[in-house]
mmCIF file of C-alpha atoms in Angstrom:
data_model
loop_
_atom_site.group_PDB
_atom_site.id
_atom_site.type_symbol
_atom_site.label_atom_id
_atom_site.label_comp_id
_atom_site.label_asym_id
_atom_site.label_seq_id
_atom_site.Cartn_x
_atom_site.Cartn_y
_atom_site.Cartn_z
ATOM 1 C CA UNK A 1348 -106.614 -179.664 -256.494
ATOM 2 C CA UNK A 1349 -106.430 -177.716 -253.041
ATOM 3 C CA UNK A 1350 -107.843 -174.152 -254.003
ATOM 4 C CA UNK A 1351 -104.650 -172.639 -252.297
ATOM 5 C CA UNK A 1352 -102.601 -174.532 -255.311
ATOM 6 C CA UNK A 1353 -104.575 -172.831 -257.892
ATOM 7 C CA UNK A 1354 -105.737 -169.288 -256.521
ATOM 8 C CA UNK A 1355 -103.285 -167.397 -258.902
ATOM 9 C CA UNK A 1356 -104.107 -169.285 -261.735
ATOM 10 C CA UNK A 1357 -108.019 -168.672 -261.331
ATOM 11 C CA UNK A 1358 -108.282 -165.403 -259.844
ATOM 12 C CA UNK A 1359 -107.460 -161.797 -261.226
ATOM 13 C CA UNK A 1360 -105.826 -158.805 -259.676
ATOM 14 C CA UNK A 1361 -106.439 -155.600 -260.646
ATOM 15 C CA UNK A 1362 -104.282 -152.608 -259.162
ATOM 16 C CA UNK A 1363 -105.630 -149.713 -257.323
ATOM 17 C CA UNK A 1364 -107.966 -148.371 -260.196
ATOM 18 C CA UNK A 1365 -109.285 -144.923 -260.752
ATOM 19 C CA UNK A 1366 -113.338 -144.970 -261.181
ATOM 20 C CA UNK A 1367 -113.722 -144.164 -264.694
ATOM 21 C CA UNK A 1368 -111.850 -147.762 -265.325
ATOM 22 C CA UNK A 1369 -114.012 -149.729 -262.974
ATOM 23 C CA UNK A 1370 -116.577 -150.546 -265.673
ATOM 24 C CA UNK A 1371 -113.856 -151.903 -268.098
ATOM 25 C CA UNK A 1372 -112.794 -154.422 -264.953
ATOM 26 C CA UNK A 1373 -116.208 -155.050 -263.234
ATOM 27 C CA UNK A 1374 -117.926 -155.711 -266.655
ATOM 28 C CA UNK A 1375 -117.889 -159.520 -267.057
ATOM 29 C CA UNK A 1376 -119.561 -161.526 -269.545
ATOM 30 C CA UNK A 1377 -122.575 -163.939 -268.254
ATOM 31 C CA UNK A 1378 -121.317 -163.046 -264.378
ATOM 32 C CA UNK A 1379 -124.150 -164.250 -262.232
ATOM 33 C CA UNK A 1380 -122.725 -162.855 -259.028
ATOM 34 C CA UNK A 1381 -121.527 -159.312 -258.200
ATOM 35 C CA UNK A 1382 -120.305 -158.254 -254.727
ATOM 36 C CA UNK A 1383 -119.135 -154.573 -253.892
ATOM 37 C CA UNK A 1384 -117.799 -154.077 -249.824
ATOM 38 C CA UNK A 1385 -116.951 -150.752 -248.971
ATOM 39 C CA UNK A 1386 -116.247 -149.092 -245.886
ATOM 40 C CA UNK A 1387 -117.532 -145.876 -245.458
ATOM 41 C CA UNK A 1388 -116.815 -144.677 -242.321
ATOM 42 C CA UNK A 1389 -119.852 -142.798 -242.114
ATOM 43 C CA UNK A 1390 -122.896 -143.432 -244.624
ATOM 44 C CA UNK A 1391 -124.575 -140.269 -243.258
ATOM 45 C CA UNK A 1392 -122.953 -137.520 -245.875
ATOM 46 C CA UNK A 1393 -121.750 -139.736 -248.252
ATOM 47 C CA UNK A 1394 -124.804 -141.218 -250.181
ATOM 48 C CA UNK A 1395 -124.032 -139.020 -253.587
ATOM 49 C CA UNK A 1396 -120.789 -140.384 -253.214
ATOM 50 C CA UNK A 1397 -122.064 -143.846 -253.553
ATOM 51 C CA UNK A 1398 -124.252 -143.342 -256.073
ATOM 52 C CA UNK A 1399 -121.545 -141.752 -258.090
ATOM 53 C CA UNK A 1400 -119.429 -144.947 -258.118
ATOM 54 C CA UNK A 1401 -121.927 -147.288 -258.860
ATOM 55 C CA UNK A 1402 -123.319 -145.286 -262.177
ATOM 56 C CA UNK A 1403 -119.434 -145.213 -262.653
ATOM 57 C CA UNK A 1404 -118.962 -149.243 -262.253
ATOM 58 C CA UNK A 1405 -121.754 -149.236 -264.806
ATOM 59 C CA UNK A 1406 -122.493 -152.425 -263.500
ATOM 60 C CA UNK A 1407 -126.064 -153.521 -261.004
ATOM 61 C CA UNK A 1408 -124.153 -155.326 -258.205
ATOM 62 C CA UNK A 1409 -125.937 -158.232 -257.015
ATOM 63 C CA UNK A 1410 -125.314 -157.251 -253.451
ATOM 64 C CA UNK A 1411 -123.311 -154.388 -251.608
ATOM 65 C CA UNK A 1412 -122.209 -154.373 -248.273
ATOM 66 C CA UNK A 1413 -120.784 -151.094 -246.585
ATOM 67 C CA UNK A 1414 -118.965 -151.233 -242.989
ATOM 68 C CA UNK A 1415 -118.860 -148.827 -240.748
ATOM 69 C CA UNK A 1416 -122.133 -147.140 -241.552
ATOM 70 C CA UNK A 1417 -122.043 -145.520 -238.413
ATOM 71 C CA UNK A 1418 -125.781 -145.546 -238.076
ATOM 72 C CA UNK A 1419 -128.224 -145.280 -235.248
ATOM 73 C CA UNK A 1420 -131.758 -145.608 -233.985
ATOM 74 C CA UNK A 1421 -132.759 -142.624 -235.522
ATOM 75 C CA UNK A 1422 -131.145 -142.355 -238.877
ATOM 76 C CA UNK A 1423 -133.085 -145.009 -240.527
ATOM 77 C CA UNK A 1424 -134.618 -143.184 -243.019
ATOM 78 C CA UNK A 1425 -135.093 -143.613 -247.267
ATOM 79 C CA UNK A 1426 -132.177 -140.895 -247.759
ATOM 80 C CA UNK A 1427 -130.441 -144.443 -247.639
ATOM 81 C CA UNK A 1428 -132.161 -146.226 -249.879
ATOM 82 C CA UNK A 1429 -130.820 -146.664 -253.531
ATOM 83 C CA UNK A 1430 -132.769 -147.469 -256.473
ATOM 84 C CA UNK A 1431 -133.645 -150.964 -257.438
ATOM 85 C CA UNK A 1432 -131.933 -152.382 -253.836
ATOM 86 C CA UNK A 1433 -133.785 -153.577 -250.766
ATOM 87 C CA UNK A 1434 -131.745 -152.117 -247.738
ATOM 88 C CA UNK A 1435 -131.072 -154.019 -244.460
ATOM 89 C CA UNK A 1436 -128.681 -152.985 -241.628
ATOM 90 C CA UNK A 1437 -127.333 -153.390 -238.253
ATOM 91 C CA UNK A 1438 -126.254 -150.772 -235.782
ATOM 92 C CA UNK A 1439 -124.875 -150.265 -232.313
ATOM 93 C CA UNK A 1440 -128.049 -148.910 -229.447
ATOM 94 C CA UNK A 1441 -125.731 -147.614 -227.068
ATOM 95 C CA UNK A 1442 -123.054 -145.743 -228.713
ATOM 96 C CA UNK A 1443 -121.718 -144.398 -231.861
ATOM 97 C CA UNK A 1444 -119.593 -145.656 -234.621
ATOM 98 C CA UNK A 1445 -119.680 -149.354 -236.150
ATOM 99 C CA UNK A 1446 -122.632 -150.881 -238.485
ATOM 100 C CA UNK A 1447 -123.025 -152.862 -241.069
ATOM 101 C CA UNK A 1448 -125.542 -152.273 -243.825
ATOM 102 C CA UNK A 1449 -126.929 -154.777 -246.990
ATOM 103 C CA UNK A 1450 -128.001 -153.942 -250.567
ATOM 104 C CA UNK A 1451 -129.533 -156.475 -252.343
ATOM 105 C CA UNK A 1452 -130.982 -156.601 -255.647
ATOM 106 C CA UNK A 1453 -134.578 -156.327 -255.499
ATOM 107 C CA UNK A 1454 -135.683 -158.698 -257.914
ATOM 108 C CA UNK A 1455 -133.352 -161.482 -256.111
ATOM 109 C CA UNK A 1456 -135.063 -162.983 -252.873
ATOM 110 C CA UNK A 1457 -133.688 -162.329 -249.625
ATOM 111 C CA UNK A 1458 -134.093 -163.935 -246.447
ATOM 112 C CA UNK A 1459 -131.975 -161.716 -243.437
ATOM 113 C CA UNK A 1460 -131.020 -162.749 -240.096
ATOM 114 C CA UNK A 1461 -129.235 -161.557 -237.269
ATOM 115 C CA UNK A 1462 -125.991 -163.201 -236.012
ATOM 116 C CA UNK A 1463 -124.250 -162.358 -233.146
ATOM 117 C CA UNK A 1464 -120.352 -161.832 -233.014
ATOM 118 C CA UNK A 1465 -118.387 -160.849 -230.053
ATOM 119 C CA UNK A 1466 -117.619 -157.090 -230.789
ATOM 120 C CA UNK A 1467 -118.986 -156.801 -234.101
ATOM 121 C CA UNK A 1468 -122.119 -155.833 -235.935
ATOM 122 C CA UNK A 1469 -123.432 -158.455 -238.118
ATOM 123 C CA UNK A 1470 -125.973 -159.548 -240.813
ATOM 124 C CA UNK A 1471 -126.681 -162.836 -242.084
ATOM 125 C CA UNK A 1472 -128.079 -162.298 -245.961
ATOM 126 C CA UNK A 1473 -129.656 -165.503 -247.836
ATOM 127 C CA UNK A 1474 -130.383 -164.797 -251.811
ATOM 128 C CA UNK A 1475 -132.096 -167.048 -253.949
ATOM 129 C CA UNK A 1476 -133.582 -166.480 -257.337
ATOM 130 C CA UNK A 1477 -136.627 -168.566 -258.140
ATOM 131 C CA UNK A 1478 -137.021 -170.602 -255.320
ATOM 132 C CA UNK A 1479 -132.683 -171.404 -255.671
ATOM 133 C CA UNK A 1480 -130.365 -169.887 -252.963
ATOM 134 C CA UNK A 1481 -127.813 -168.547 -254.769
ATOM 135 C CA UNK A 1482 -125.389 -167.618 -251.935
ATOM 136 C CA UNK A 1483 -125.435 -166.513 -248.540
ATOM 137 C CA UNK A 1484 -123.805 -163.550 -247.124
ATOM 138 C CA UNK A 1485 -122.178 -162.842 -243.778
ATOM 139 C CA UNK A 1486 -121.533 -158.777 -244.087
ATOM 140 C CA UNK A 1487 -119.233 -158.257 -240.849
ATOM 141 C CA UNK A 1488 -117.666 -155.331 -239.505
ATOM 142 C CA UNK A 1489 -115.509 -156.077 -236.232
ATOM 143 C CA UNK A 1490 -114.299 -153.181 -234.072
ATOM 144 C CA UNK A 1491 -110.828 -153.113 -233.539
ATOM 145 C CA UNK A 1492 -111.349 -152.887 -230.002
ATOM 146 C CA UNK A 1493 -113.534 -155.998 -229.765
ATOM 147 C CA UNK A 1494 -112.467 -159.388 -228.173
ATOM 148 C CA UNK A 1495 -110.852 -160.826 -230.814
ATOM 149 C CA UNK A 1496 -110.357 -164.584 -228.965
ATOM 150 C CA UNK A 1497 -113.955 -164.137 -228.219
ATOM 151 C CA UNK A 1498 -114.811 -163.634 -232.102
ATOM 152 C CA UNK A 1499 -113.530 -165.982 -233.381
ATOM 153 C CA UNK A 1500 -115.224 -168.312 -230.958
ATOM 154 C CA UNK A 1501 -118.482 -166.982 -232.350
ATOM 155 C CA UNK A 1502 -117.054 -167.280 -235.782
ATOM 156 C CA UNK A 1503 -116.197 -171.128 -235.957
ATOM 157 C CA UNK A 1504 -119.953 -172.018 -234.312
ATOM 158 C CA UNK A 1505 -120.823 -169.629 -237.429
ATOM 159 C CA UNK A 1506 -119.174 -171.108 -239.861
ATOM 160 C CA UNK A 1507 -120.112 -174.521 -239.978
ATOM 161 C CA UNK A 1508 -123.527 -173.738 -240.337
ATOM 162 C CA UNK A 1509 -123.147 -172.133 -243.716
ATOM 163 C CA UNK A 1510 -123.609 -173.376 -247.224
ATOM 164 C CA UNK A 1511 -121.695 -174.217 -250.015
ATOM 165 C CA UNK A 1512 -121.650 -170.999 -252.217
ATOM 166 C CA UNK A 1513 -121.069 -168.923 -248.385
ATOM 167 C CA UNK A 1514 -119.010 -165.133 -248.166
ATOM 168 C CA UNK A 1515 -117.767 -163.948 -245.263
ATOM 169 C CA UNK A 1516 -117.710 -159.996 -245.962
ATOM 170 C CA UNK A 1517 -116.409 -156.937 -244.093
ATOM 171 C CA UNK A 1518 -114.255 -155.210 -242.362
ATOM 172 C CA UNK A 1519 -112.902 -157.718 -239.936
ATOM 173 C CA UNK A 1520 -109.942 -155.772 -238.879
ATOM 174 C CA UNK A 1521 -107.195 -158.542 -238.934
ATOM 175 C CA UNK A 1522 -104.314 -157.770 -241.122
ATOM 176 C CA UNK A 1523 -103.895 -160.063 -243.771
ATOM 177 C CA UNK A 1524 -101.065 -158.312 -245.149
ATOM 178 C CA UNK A 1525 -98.398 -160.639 -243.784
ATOM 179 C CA UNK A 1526 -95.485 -158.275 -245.005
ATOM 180 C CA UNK A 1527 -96.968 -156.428 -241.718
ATOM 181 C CA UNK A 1528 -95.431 -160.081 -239.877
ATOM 182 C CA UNK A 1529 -99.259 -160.856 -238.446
ATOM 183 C CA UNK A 1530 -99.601 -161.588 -234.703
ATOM 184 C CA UNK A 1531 -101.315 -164.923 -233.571
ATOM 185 C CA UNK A 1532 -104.560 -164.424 -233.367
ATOM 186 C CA UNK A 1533 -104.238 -162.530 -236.597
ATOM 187 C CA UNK A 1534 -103.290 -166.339 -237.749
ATOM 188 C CA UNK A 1535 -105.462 -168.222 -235.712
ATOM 189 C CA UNK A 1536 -108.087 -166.208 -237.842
ATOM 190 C CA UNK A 1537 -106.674 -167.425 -240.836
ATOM 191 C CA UNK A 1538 -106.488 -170.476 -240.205
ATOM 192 C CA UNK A 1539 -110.179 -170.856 -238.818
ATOM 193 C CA UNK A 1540 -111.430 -169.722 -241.849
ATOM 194 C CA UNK A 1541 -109.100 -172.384 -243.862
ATOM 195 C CA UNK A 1542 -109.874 -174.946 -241.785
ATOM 196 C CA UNK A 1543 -113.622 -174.199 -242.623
ATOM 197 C CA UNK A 1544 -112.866 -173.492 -246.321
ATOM 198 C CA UNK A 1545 -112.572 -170.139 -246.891
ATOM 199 C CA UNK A 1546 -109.730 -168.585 -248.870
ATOM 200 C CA UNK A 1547 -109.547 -164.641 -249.204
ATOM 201 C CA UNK A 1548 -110.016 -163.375 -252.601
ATOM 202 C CA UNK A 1549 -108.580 -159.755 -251.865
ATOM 203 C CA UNK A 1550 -104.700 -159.983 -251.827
ATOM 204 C CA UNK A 1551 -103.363 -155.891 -251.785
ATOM 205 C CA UNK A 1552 -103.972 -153.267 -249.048
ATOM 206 C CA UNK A 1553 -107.278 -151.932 -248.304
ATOM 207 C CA UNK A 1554 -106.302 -148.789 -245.580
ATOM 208 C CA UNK A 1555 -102.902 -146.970 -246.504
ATOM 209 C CA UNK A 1556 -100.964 -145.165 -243.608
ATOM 210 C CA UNK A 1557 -98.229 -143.300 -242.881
ATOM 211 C CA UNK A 1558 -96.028 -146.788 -241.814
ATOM 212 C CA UNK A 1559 -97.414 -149.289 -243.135
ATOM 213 C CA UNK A 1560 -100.261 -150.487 -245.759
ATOM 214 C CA UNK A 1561 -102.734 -153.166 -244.352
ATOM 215 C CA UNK A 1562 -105.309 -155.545 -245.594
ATOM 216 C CA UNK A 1563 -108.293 -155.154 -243.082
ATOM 217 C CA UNK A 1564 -111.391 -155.980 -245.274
ATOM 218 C CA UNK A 1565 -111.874 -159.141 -246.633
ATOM 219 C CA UNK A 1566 -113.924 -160.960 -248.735
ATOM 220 C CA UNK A 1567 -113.890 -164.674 -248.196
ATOM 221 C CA UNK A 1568 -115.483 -167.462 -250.248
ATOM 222 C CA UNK A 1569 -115.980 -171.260 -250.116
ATOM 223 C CA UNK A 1570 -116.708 -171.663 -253.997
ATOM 224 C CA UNK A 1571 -113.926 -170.430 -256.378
ATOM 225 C CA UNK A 1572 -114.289 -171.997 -259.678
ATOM 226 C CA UNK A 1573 -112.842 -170.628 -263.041
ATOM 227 C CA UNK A 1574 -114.663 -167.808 -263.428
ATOM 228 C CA UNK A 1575 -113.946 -166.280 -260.608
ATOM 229 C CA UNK A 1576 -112.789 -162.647 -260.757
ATOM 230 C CA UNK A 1577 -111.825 -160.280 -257.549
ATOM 231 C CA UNK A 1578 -109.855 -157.117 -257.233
ATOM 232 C CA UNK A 1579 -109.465 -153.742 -254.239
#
């Protein structure tokens, strides 16, 4: 069965929750796999925050990826570190904003790369657990004023290239909320990542405004099975 035929049937939707119910949602038996993405618009003042919500999740995600970190040369330092994760991050040299930053479990094995994207900063994350990859990780975040054509050119020499057991993770800035009635590109994206056999696993808005709610960051997979579990 085509995974689009059964993604409903497989995969679980939580609404927007409050924090003090994550834990009762995030807490699944004999889960071998845990991904947070946030975007934080700034990483610099907002570490406490973090931490907060991940002793509220009550959970040890196997990997957390944060866009927009809006990091530099010189703001490397442990204030970013958290407990029990090995940190690795990408940042713009020549001006402000942007970033993309990886926590991974320290007691899972990581192999990092960098992967270049028109417009975007980029990491490419390999975890394996004794001697096994488990998955790999693309953690994206794609400026809104990058080349989008361009990017996705990038994206399906990318793509190919990965494993089974792949996620493409970020803020990509396309709107997959297709109430919004999605331009072209918007759908040439969508169908790239099809056609290489990704299917999003977030469904509801991720950015609210004042006209319209969107659906900007994105979690894609090529390995849904039955136990799969994903909510924003």
């Amino acid at each position: 069965m085509a995974i689009g035929e059964c993604l409903d049937d497989i995969i679980t939707h939580y609404a927007k929750t409050h924090p003090t119910r994550l834990a009762e949602h995030i807490s699944i038996p004999n889960c071998s796999f845990t991904m947070l993405h946030l975007n934080a618009r700034s990483l610099n003042n907002k570490m406490d925050q973090l931490e907060f919500l991940l002793a509220e999740c009550e959970t040890k995600f196997s990997c957390i990826v944060i866009s927009e970190t809006w990091f530099n040369n010189f703001t490397y330092s442990p204030q970013f570190y958290l407990h029990g994760y090995n940190f690795f991050c990408s940042s713009r040299s020549d001006k402000s904003g942007g970033g993309i930053a990886v926590y991974i479990l320290k007691e899972l094995e990581t192999t990092v790369m960098d992967v270049s994207l028109e417009g975007s900063d980029s990491l490419l994350v390999r975890i394996g657990e004794s001697g096994r990859v488990v998955c790999t990780v693309l953690a994206v975040y794609r400026a809104p004023s990058g080349g989008r054509s361009a990017f996705l050119g990038d994206l399906a020499r990318i793509l190919p290239t990965l494993p089974s057991r792949s996620l493409v993770v970020g803020d990509l800035n396309f709107d997959l909320n297709f109430d919004n009635d999605p331009d072209s590109i918007t759908k040439d994206f969508h169908n790239l990542m099809s056609k290489f056999g990704y299917f999003n696993t977030i469904f509801t808005p991720t950015r609210f405004g004042c006209t319209k709610d969107s659906l900007l960051d994105h979690i894609f997979c090529n390995k849904v099975d039955a136990s799969f579990i994903s909510f924003t």
